[in-house]
Amino acid sequence: MLQGFASDDSKHRGNLMRRILSILCLVLAVIVTTPLAFAAPGAVRCGKLLDVRSGRMLTDQVIVFDANGTITAVGPAASTSAPSGAVSIDLSSATCLPGLIDVHTHLTGDPNSSGYQGLGISVPREAITGAKNARLTLRAGFTTVRNVGASGYTDVALREGIDAGDIEGPRMLVSGPPLGITGGHCDDNLLPFEYHHKAEGVADGPWAARAKVRETVKYGADLIKICASGGVLSKGDQPGTPQYTLEEMQAIAEEAHKLGRKVAAHAHGTQSIKDAIRAGIDSIEHSSLIDDEGIALAKQHGTYLVFDIYNDDFILQEGAKVGMLPESIEKEKKIGRLQRENFRHAFQSGAKMAFGTDSGVYPHGDNAKQFAKMVEWGMKPIDGIQAATIRAADLIGWSAKVGALEPDHFADVIAVSGDPLSDVHVLESVKFVMKNGAIVRNDFSAK
Ligand SMILES: [Zn+2]
């Protein structure tokens, strides 16, 4: 073939031209099929736009983003111009907000994976469940999630699949398997001794726990999740009982921070909450039995509290039907109301709070139902929205990229009908979702 290119023969020149043309066609086809976000800048016109930082509702605003899906300008429609060729999106009848963030999800699990039913679910099947739930979560308006606990690094695979554009889903920070003591909430205690079964994240003692942090980071974790106290959906333990010791948690926090990872600690129990905060853990998940001393410590250390106060309703109403253990339902009955009362008290005491729901305990996509619970238990709508935007972004270390509609942030935009500041329920019916400048859903355009 080289001879052909070297020849002056016109027939060979014709072949060469055809080859060049076919390569050009291929290149063009690739450009055309690449998502819009990476091909053209755009401008979203919002009838109303919630400035989540100030809590002010602005009218007639435009969000301009570039071809990389990064916001370049936000301002009044009359004075904010988009570059020529920008794709314009009309949401003049809607209220825009930044994409929401849930800092406590389990995308690879469904409610029916609790109890003994879960033993029949393979790791590959969990990954497929994760693909389904990633889509549901994104389409519900949650453009970023922190996933805190999954088997077989299915969460790492999910994150990579989403980032590669293979499947639809939110941006993810993932923990891999959660770390915990033998027989604790993060172990798997359903089978008797002769099966010799333990969960992947079990590590007892400070050095074993350090080694497990290193292993988890090696296989792709963005953060470390641990179980400091007992839990509700586990067998044979009590939510209020301490599990990891202060010494173990200090080792975990030090090792994780050294490797540039934050630590989220599952902690219902009063003592475990305090031990975790003193150990330097970054967020307390559930926080159910926190007392005044725990609240004061959280404020002093700048520790975030994550109260999952929606799923109590689901566990009590649907838990038995989906296979949750009878002991789990009993535990929830004792702890659910206390958790909500302590949520109100901690909020009124000025503790930092981020929005996390424990999705997977209840069906994915219902995450926003927690806003109404937060309002019912003492927050104003803007407090709940800030917990799911600027505060959540601060906790996960992504304040410069997500949680606000500001220049240099990802163009992650959602829109609803109505005013979420007067009725937070409107967030349960998100009608427009854009992630990184690409439209995921737009129910407004259908009208
Ligand atoms: Zn959880």
Tab-separated table of C-alpha atoms and ligand atoms in Angstrom:
chain	number	residue	atom	x	y	z
A	1	MET	CA	0.000	0.000	0.000
A	2	LEU	CA	2.905	2.330	0.639
A	3	GLN	CA	3.822	1.936	-3.007
A	4	GLY	CA	0.377	3.253	-3.962
A	5	PHE	CA	0.815	6.451	-1.916
A	6	ALA	CA	4.258	6.999	-3.472
A	7	SER	CA	2.940	6.604	-7.002
A	8	ASP	CA	1.903	9.538	-9.137
A	9	ASP	CA	-0.870	7.453	-10.638
A	10	SER	CA	-4.176	9.393	-10.558
A	11	LYS	CA	-6.113	6.255	-9.594
A	12	HIS	CA	-4.052	5.982	-6.429
A	13	ARG	CA	-4.542	9.661	-5.688
A	14	GLY	CA	-8.291	9.048	-5.937
A	15	ASN	CA	-7.959	6.239	-3.376
A	16	LEU	CA	-6.034	8.549	-1.064
A	17	MET	CA	-8.737	11.227	-1.309
A	18	ARG	CA	-11.450	8.665	-0.531
A	19	ARG	CA	-9.528	7.530	2.536
A	20	ILE	CA	-9.090	11.089	3.777
A	21	LEU	CA	-12.790	11.754	3.217
A	22	SER	CA	-13.846	8.628	5.065
A	23	ILE	CA	-11.601	9.568	8.028
A	24	LEU	CA	-13.108	13.077	8.022
A	25	CYS	CA	-16.603	11.582	8.048
A	26	LEU	CA	-15.680	9.422	11.040
A	27	VAL	CA	-14.329	12.438	12.931
A	28	LEU	CA	-17.509	14.402	12.177
A	29	ALA	CA	-19.697	11.502	13.317
A	30	VAL	CA	-17.848	11.411	16.656
A	31	ILE	CA	-18.306	15.173	17.143
A	32	VAL	CA	-22.023	15.022	16.312
A	33	THR	CA	-22.762	12.104	18.666
A	34	THR	CA	-20.854	13.604	21.606
A	35	PRO	CA	-23.286	15.058	24.228
A	36	LEU	CA	-24.363	18.626	23.672
A	37	ALA	CA	-22.632	19.805	26.847
A	38	PHE	CA	-19.239	19.207	25.373
A	39	ALA	CA	-20.022	20.746	22.011
A	40	ALA	CA	-21.767	24.052	22.622
A	41	PRO	CA	-22.147	26.704	25.276
A	42	GLY	CA	-25.641	27.404	26.567
A	43	ALA	CA	-27.847	29.777	28.518
A	44	VAL	CA	-30.696	28.862	30.846
A	45	ARG	CA	-33.293	31.585	31.366
A	46	CYS	CA	-34.953	31.219	34.779
A	47	GLY	CA	-38.190	33.019	35.709
A	48	LYS	CA	-36.948	32.757	39.287
A	49	LEU	CA	-33.607	31.668	40.674
A	50	LEU	CA	-32.870	30.847	44.304
A	51	ASP	CA	-29.560	32.261	45.479
A	52	VAL	CA	-28.924	29.527	48.043
A	53	ARG	CA	-26.157	31.473	49.767
A	54	SER	CA	-28.241	34.563	50.619
A	55	GLY	CA	-31.606	32.810	50.588
A	56	ARG	CA	-32.929	35.468	48.204
A	57	MET	CA	-35.281	34.612	45.370
A	58	LEU	CA	-34.116	36.487	42.259
A	59	THR	CA	-36.324	37.081	39.226
A	60	ASP	CA	-35.633	36.792	35.491
A	61	GLN	CA	-32.085	35.454	35.621
A	62	VAL	CA	-29.784	33.808	33.097
A	63	ILE	CA	-27.212	31.090	33.776
A	64	VAL	CA	-24.540	30.989	31.060
A	65	PHE	CA	-22.259	27.986	30.692
A	66	ASP	CA	-19.419	27.078	28.353
A	67	ALA	CA	-18.839	24.045	26.140
A	68	ASN	CA	-17.262	22.182	29.061
A	69	GLY	CA	-20.459	22.511	31.116
A	70	THR	CA	-18.948	25.086	33.482
A	71	ILE	CA	-20.928	28.171	34.527
A	72	THR	CA	-19.351	31.367	33.228
A	73	ALA	CA	-21.954	33.935	34.333
A	74	VAL	CA	-25.179	34.271	36.318
A	75	GLY	CA	-27.170	37.488	36.331
A	76	PRO	CA	-30.301	39.442	35.296
A	77	ALA	CA	-31.558	38.492	31.832
A	78	ALA	CA	-31.504	42.152	30.764
A	79	SER	CA	-27.789	42.564	31.358
A	80	THR	CA	-26.272	39.089	30.994
A	81	SER	CA	-25.339	38.091	27.478
A	82	ALA	CA	-24.580	34.625	26.192
A	83	PRO	CA	-21.899	34.011	23.558
A	84	SER	CA	-23.056	33.618	19.959
A	85	GLY	CA	-24.046	30.052	19.197
A	86	ALA	CA	-25.123	29.370	22.775
A	87	VAL	CA	-28.069	27.011	23.032
A	88	SER	CA	-30.883	28.767	24.884
A	89	ILE	CA	-33.115	26.932	27.330
A	90	ASP	CA	-36.322	28.634	28.378
A	91	LEU	CA	-37.355	28.080	31.995
A	92	SER	CA	-39.066	31.457	32.325
A	93	SER	CA	-42.065	29.834	34.030
A	94	ALA	CA	-39.911	27.924	36.509
A	95	THR	CA	-37.785	28.344	39.628
A	96	CYS	CA	-34.135	27.322	39.232
A	97	LEU	CA	-31.886	25.989	41.976
A	98	PRO	CA	-28.476	24.373	42.022
A	99	GLY	CA	-28.480	20.583	41.673
A	100	LEU	CA	-29.129	18.994	45.066
A	101	ILE	CA	-26.648	16.910	47.071
A	102	ASP	CA	-27.407	13.887	49.252
A	103	VAL	CA	-24.401	13.003	51.427
A	104	HIS	CA	-25.752	9.647	52.616
A	105	THR	CA	-26.888	7.262	49.894
A	106	HIS	CA	-26.615	3.538	49.159
A	107	LEU	CA	-27.301	3.452	45.418
A	108	THR	CA	-26.390	-0.227	45.056
A	109	GLY	CA	-29.048	-1.314	47.566
A	110	ASP	CA	-32.846	-1.341	47.567
A	111	PRO	CA	-35.198	-1.692	50.558
A	112	ASN	CA	-35.683	-5.363	49.731
A	113	SER	CA	-31.936	-6.023	50.136
A	114	SER	CA	-32.366	-5.808	53.929
A	115	GLY	CA	-32.526	-8.859	56.157
A	116	TYR	CA	-32.170	-12.409	54.829
A	117	GLN	CA	-33.357	-11.521	51.323
A	118	GLY	CA	-30.116	-9.618	50.816
A	119	LEU	CA	-28.066	-12.804	51.094
A	120	GLY	CA	-29.394	-13.950	47.722
A	121	ILE	CA	-28.221	-10.834	45.898
A	122	SER	CA	-24.855	-11.141	44.131
A	123	VAL	CA	-22.300	-8.364	43.877
A	124	PRO	CA	-22.772	-8.063	40.067
A	125	ARG	CA	-26.537	-7.795	40.623
A	126	GLU	CA	-25.929	-4.992	43.133
A	127	ALA	CA	-23.966	-3.115	40.500
A	128	ILE	CA	-26.937	-3.312	38.131
A	129	THR	CA	-29.263	-2.151	40.904
A	130	GLY	CA	-26.854	0.767	41.319
A	131	ALA	CA	-27.179	1.726	37.645
A	132	LYS	CA	-30.967	1.827	38.008
A	133	ASN	CA	-30.835	3.893	41.207
A	134	ALA	CA	-28.204	6.305	39.910
A	135	ARG	CA	-30.617	7.268	37.149
A	136	LEU	CA	-33.588	7.622	39.523
A	137	THR	CA	-31.547	9.778	41.897
A	138	LEU	CA	-30.260	12.099	39.185
A	139	ARG	CA	-33.705	12.502	37.655
A	140	ALA	CA	-35.056	13.434	41.116
A	141	GLY	CA	-32.735	16.457	41.080
A	142	PHE	CA	-29.768	15.095	43.017
A	143	THR	CA	-26.799	15.817	40.776
A	144	THR	CA	-24.187	14.883	43.409
A	145	VAL	CA	-24.223	12.127	46.017
A	146	ARG	CA	-21.858	10.744	48.608
A	147	ASN	CA	-22.346	6.979	48.694
A	148	VAL	CA	-21.446	5.561	52.095
A	149	GLY	CA	-21.183	1.805	51.949
A	150	ALA	CA	-21.382	-0.768	49.150
A	151	SER	CA	-20.205	-4.345	48.554
A	152	GLY	CA	-17.469	-5.447	46.184
A	153	TYR	CA	-16.535	-1.873	45.201
A	154	THR	CA	-19.715	-1.716	43.112
A	155	ASP	CA	-19.845	1.981	44.045
A	156	VAL	CA	-16.412	2.583	42.498
A	157	ALA	CA	-17.585	0.856	39.298
A	158	LEU	CA	-20.765	2.934	39.333
A	159	ARG	CA	-18.831	6.196	39.738
A	160	GLU	CA	-16.508	5.244	36.901
A	161	GLY	CA	-19.382	4.193	34.626
A	162	ILE	CA	-21.149	7.509	35.223
A	163	ASP	CA	-17.981	9.571	34.724
A	164	ALA	CA	-17.280	7.717	31.475
A	165	GLY	CA	-20.802	8.516	30.230
A	166	ASP	CA	-21.757	4.822	30.011
A	167	ILE	CA	-24.743	5.257	32.334
A	168	GLU	CA	-26.819	8.152	33.645
A	169	GLY	CA	-26.218	9.193	37.238
A	170	PRO	CA	-25.101	11.870	39.674
A	171	ARG	CA	-21.522	12.804	40.431
A	172	MET	CA	-20.433	10.366	43.099
A	173	LEU	CA	-18.013	10.275	45.984
A	174	VAL	CA	-17.824	6.694	47.201
A	175	SER	CA	-16.573	4.877	50.275
A	176	GLY	CA	-16.316	1.246	49.176
A	177	PRO	CA	-17.044	-1.210	52.009
A	178	PRO	CA	-17.732	0.407	55.384
A	179	LEU	CA	-15.260	-0.345	58.172
A	180	GLY	CA	-16.479	-1.899	61.417
A	181	ILE	CA	-15.828	-4.312	64.261
A	182	THR	CA	-16.462	-8.051	64.168
A	183	GLY	CA	-20.165	-8.598	64.775
A	184	GLY	CA	-20.917	-4.896	64.509
A	185	HIS	CA	-23.359	-2.920	62.348
A	186	CYS	CA	-20.929	-2.931	59.402
A	187	ASP	CA	-20.324	-6.702	59.643
A	188	ASP	CA	-22.818	-9.198	58.245
A	189	ASN	CA	-24.254	-11.177	61.150
A	190	LEU	CA	-27.044	-13.127	59.479
A	191	LEU	CA	-25.309	-16.493	59.047
A	192	PRO	CA	-24.188	-18.908	61.804
A	193	PHE	CA	-20.550	-19.694	62.602
A	194	GLU	CA	-20.098	-22.609	60.190
A	195	TYR	CA	-20.420	-20.286	57.169
A	196	HIS	CA	-17.381	-18.273	58.367
A	197	HIS	CA	-18.827	-15.207	56.724
A	198	LYS	CA	-17.775	-11.666	57.484
A	199	ALA	CA	-18.210	-8.380	55.682
A	200	GLU	CA	-15.347	-6.924	53.615
A	201	GLY	CA	-14.785	-3.922	55.861
A	202	VAL	CA	-14.330	-5.713	59.181
A	203	ALA	CA	-11.142	-4.601	60.946
A	204	ASP	CA	-10.478	-4.827	64.693
A	205	GLY	CA	-7.768	-2.829	66.434
A	206	PRO	CA	-6.046	0.409	65.410
A	207	TRP	CA	-3.496	-1.151	63.047
A	208	ALA	CA	-5.934	-3.495	61.332
A	209	ALA	CA	-8.237	-0.516	60.893
A	210	ARG	CA	-5.393	1.571	59.419
A	211	ALA	CA	-4.583	-1.260	57.005
A	212	LYS	CA	-8.255	-1.425	55.991
A	213	VAL	CA	-8.256	2.323	55.290
A	214	ARG	CA	-5.222	1.841	53.032
A	215	GLU	CA	-6.856	-1.109	51.247
A	216	THR	CA	-10.100	0.784	50.721
A	217	VAL	CA	-8.247	3.767	49.255
A	218	LYS	CA	-6.178	1.416	47.071
A	219	TYR	CA	-9.348	0.127	45.406
A	220	GLY	CA	-10.805	3.549	44.691
A	221	ALA	CA	-12.574	5.021	47.744
A	222	ASP	CA	-12.974	8.812	47.858
A	223	LEU	CA	-13.809	8.737	51.561
A	224	ILE	CA	-13.916	6.272	54.451
A	225	LYS	CA	-17.163	5.142	56.091
A	226	ILE	CA	-17.057	3.515	59.504
A	227	CYS	CA	-19.530	2.154	62.008
A	228	ALA	CA	-18.883	3.745	65.379
A	229	SER	CA	-21.997	2.382	67.099
A	230	GLY	CA	-24.626	-0.302	66.623
A	231	GLY	CA	-27.428	0.144	64.128
A	232	VAL	CA	-31.059	-0.421	63.290
A	233	LEU	CA	-30.958	-2.726	60.257
A	234	SER	CA	-28.203	-5.041	61.571
A	235	LYS	CA	-28.728	-8.252	63.538
A	236	GLY	CA	-27.767	-8.672	67.168
A	237	ASP	CA	-26.630	-5.166	68.120
A	238	GLN	CA	-28.143	-2.056	69.630
A	239	PRO	CA	-27.979	1.454	68.084
A	240	GLY	CA	-26.903	3.033	71.365
A	241	THR	CA	-24.001	0.656	72.033
A	242	PRO	CA	-20.442	1.765	71.180
A	243	GLN	CA	-18.534	-0.383	68.661
A	244	TYR	CA	-15.266	1.208	67.479
A	245	THR	CA	-13.200	2.572	70.389
A	246	LEU	CA	-11.819	6.098	70.535
A	247	GLU	CA	-8.342	4.661	69.882
A	248	GLU	CA	-9.496	2.795	66.752
A	249	MET	CA	-11.286	5.859	65.399
A	250	GLN	CA	-8.265	8.091	66.040
A	251	ALA	CA	-6.145	5.674	63.971
A	252	ILE	CA	-8.731	5.623	61.160
A	253	ALA	CA	-9.120	9.408	61.074
A	254	GLU	CA	-5.379	9.998	61.107
A	255	GLU	CA	-4.699	7.440	58.357
A	256	ALA	CA	-7.565	8.635	56.170
A	257	HIS	CA	-6.665	12.315	56.529
A	258	LYS	CA	-3.031	11.536	55.758
A	259	LEU	CA	-4.252	9.952	52.504
A	260	GLY	CA	-6.458	12.959	51.731
A	261	ARG	CA	-9.756	11.249	52.578
A	262	LYS	CA	-12.548	12.362	54.909
A	263	VAL	CA	-14.298	9.984	57.294
A	264	ALA	CA	-18.037	9.557	57.812
A	265	ALA	CA	-19.048	7.710	60.972
A	266	HIS	CA	-22.340	5.898	61.406
A	267	ALA	CA	-23.159	6.732	65.032
A	268	HIS	CA	-26.535	6.550	66.765
A	269	GLY	CA	-25.166	6.181	70.293
A	270	THR	CA	-24.464	9.084	72.637
A	271	GLN	CA	-20.970	7.897	73.610
A	272	SER	CA	-19.958	6.863	70.080
A	273	ILE	CA	-20.971	10.257	68.689
A	274	LYS	CA	-18.656	11.981	71.181
A	275	ASP	CA	-15.804	9.509	70.660
A	276	ALA	CA	-16.055	9.946	66.888
A	277	ILE	CA	-16.001	13.742	67.130
A	278	ARG	CA	-13.034	13.669	69.526
A	279	ALA	CA	-11.225	11.275	67.168
A	280	GLY	CA	-11.475	13.852	64.356
A	281	ILE	CA	-14.180	12.185	62.239
A	282	ASP	CA	-15.615	14.633	59.658
A	283	SER	CA	-19.330	13.797	59.816
A	284	ILE	CA	-21.637	11.957	62.175
A	285	GLU	CA	-24.267	9.948	60.292
A	286	HIS	CA	-27.698	9.448	61.932
A	287	SER	CA	-26.655	11.304	65.130
A	288	SER	CA	-29.815	9.913	66.756
A	289	LEU	CA	-28.973	9.960	70.475
A	290	ILE	CA	-26.730	13.031	70.517
A	291	ASP	CA	-26.801	14.963	73.813
A	292	ASP	CA	-25.871	18.558	74.695
A	293	GLU	CA	-22.235	17.672	75.234
A	294	GLY	CA	-22.137	15.968	71.820
A	295	ILE	CA	-23.699	19.022	70.161
A	296	ALA	CA	-21.173	21.305	71.878
A	297	LEU	CA	-18.299	19.046	70.749
A	298	ALA	CA	-19.590	18.991	67.162
A	299	LYS	CA	-19.685	22.805	67.142
A	300	GLN	CA	-16.235	23.052	68.686
A	301	HIS	CA	-14.667	20.610	66.174
A	302	GLY	CA	-16.672	21.825	63.165
A	303	THR	CA	-18.067	18.319	62.690
A	304	TYR	CA	-21.088	17.982	60.402
A	305	LEU	CA	-24.190	16.212	61.671
A	306	VAL	CA	-26.238	14.238	59.162
A	307	PHE	CA	-29.725	13.323	60.395
A	308	ASP	CA	-31.639	10.949	58.104
A	309	ILE	CA	-35.049	11.874	59.477
A	310	TYR	CA	-37.304	10.815	56.596
A	311	ASN	CA	-36.714	7.051	56.450
A	312	ASP	CA	-38.246	6.398	59.897
A	313	ASP	CA	-41.693	6.630	58.281
A	314	PHE	CA	-40.762	4.112	55.594
A	315	ILE	CA	-39.211	1.596	58.025
A	316	LEU	CA	-42.256	1.641	60.302
A	317	GLN	CA	-44.819	1.486	57.486
A	318	GLU	CA	-43.113	-0.739	54.922
A	319	GLY	CA	-40.143	-2.356	56.694
A	320	ALA	CA	-41.802	-5.664	57.594
A	321	LYS	CA	-43.202	-6.032	54.055
A	322	VAL	CA	-39.781	-5.620	52.425
A	323	GLY	CA	-38.086	-8.138	54.733
A	324	MET	CA	-36.500	-5.990	57.436
A	325	LEU	CA	-35.914	-8.026	60.619
A	326	PRO	CA	-38.562	-7.745	63.385
A	327	GLU	CA	-35.800	-6.582	65.747
A	328	SER	CA	-34.990	-3.745	63.294
A	329	ILE	CA	-38.577	-2.491	63.363
A	330	GLU	CA	-38.503	-2.586	67.180
A	331	LYS	CA	-35.235	-0.628	67.255
A	332	GLU	CA	-36.650	2.001	64.878
A	333	LYS	CA	-39.725	2.414	67.082
A	334	LYS	CA	-37.461	3.296	70.020
A	335	ILE	CA	-35.063	5.578	68.180
A	336	GLY	CA	-37.013	7.301	65.369
A	337	ARG	CA	-38.801	9.956	67.369
A	338	LEU	CA	-35.768	10.658	69.571
A	339	GLN	CA	-33.697	11.240	66.442
A	340	ARG	CA	-36.169	13.815	65.171
A	341	GLU	CA	-36.328	15.607	68.528
A	342	ASN	CA	-32.538	15.677	68.673
A	343	PHE	CA	-32.398	16.962	65.087
A	344	ARG	CA	-34.505	19.941	66.112
A	345	HIS	CA	-32.442	20.539	69.238
A	346	ALA	CA	-29.092	20.272	67.419
A	347	PHE	CA	-30.280	22.634	64.679
A	348	GLN	CA	-31.580	25.186	67.165
A	349	SER	CA	-28.262	24.903	69.020
A	350	GLY	CA	-26.384	25.945	65.868
A	351	ALA	CA	-24.651	22.680	64.874
A	352	LYS	CA	-23.526	22.323	61.240
A	353	MET	CA	-25.851	20.084	59.261
A	354	ALA	CA	-25.708	18.448	55.845
A	355	PHE	CA	-28.564	16.738	54.008
A	356	GLY	CA	-28.288	12.938	54.007
A	357	THR	CA	-31.150	10.478	53.738
A	358	ASP	CA	-29.855	6.855	53.799
A	359	SER	CA	-31.517	6.188	50.451
A	360	GLY	CA	-31.772	2.473	49.823
A	361	VAL	CA	-33.423	2.068	53.228
A	362	TYR	CA	-36.391	3.707	51.431
A	363	PRO	CA	-36.856	3.748	47.605
A	364	HIS	CA	-34.328	5.804	45.622
A	365	GLY	CA	-35.643	8.957	44.017
A	366	ASP	CA	-37.725	9.881	47.082
A	367	ASN	CA	-34.730	11.684	48.641
A	368	ALA	CA	-36.436	15.103	48.559
A	369	LYS	CA	-39.216	13.898	50.851
A	370	GLN	CA	-36.805	14.588	53.705
A	371	PHE	CA	-37.067	18.373	53.164
A	372	ALA	CA	-40.636	18.408	54.485
A	373	LYS	CA	-39.530	16.418	57.553
A	374	MET	CA	-36.747	18.915	58.208
A	375	VAL	CA	-39.267	21.758	58.047
A	376	GLU	CA	-41.717	19.851	60.246
A	377	TRP	CA	-38.939	19.456	62.831
A	378	GLY	CA	-37.754	23.038	63.102
A	379	MET	CA	-35.995	24.215	59.960
A	380	LYS	CA	-37.130	26.884	57.535
A	381	PRO	CA	-37.182	25.685	53.909
A	382	ILE	CA	-34.005	27.650	53.131
A	383	ASP	CA	-32.148	25.862	55.958
A	384	GLY	CA	-33.029	22.485	54.462
A	385	ILE	CA	-32.070	23.656	50.961
A	386	GLN	CA	-28.746	25.032	52.218
A	387	ALA	CA	-28.071	21.689	53.961
A	388	ALA	CA	-28.503	19.999	50.553
A	389	THR	CA	-26.427	22.557	48.622
A	390	ILE	CA	-23.735	24.807	50.121
A	391	ARG	CA	-23.409	22.881	53.400
A	392	ALA	CA	-23.284	19.456	51.760
A	393	ALA	CA	-20.728	20.808	49.258
A	394	ASP	CA	-18.613	22.061	52.164
A	395	LEU	CA	-18.749	18.683	53.918
A	396	ILE	CA	-17.658	16.738	50.832
A	397	GLY	CA	-14.925	19.258	50.013
A	398	TRP	CA	-16.417	20.350	46.681
A	399	SER	CA	-17.548	23.907	47.525
A	400	ALA	CA	-15.722	25.321	44.522
A	401	LYS	CA	-17.577	23.033	42.101
A	402	VAL	CA	-21.082	22.136	43.302
A	403	GLY	CA	-23.891	23.382	45.532
A	404	ALA	CA	-24.351	26.871	44.070
A	405	LEU	CA	-25.130	28.545	40.752
A	406	GLU	CA	-21.969	30.615	40.465
A	407	PRO	CA	-19.175	31.058	37.916
A	408	ASP	CA	-16.641	28.182	37.810
A	409	HIS	CA	-19.186	25.728	39.235
A	410	PHE	CA	-20.520	22.837	37.179
A	411	ALA	CA	-23.701	23.764	35.307
A	412	ASP	CA	-25.779	21.486	37.554
A	413	VAL	CA	-29.199	23.110	37.485
A	414	ILE	CA	-32.626	21.906	38.552
A	415	ALA	CA	-35.991	23.609	38.214
A	416	VAL	CA	-39.398	23.265	39.812
A	417	SER	CA	-42.837	24.829	39.491
A	418	GLY	CA	-43.715	27.093	42.391
A	419	ASP	CA	-41.714	28.498	45.263
A	420	PRO	CA	-39.703	26.059	47.419
A	421	LEU	CA	-39.267	28.780	50.053
A	422	SER	CA	-42.997	28.781	50.748
A	423	ASP	CA	-43.687	25.099	49.971
A	424	VAL	CA	-40.700	22.793	50.240
A	425	HIS	CA	-42.791	19.902	48.864
A	426	VAL	CA	-42.268	21.281	45.327
A	427	LEU	CA	-38.742	19.811	45.516
A	428	GLU	CA	-40.361	16.360	45.445
A	429	SER	CA	-41.392	17.023	41.817
A	430	VAL	CA	-38.289	18.316	40.088
A	431	LYS	CA	-39.167	18.921	36.429
A	432	PHE	CA	-35.860	19.967	34.934
A	433	VAL	CA	-32.428	18.492	35.598
A	434	MET	CA	-29.165	19.529	33.975
A	435	LYS	CA	-25.835	18.003	34.899
A	436	ASN	CA	-22.633	19.549	33.625
A	437	GLY	CA	-24.524	21.519	30.980
A	438	ALA	CA	-26.323	18.435	29.610
A	439	ILE	CA	-30.107	18.224	29.981
A	440	VAL	CA	-31.169	15.049	31.782
A	441	ARG	CA	-34.896	15.841	31.854
A	442	ASN	CA	-37.049	18.769	30.867
A	443	ASP	CA	-40.733	18.367	31.604
A	444	PHE	CA	-41.279	22.080	30.924
A	445	SER	CA	-40.492	21.701	27.223
A	446	ALA	CA	-43.251	19.086	26.854
A	447	LYS	CA	-45.968	21.707	27.418
B	1	ZN	ZN	-26.455	4.253	55.650
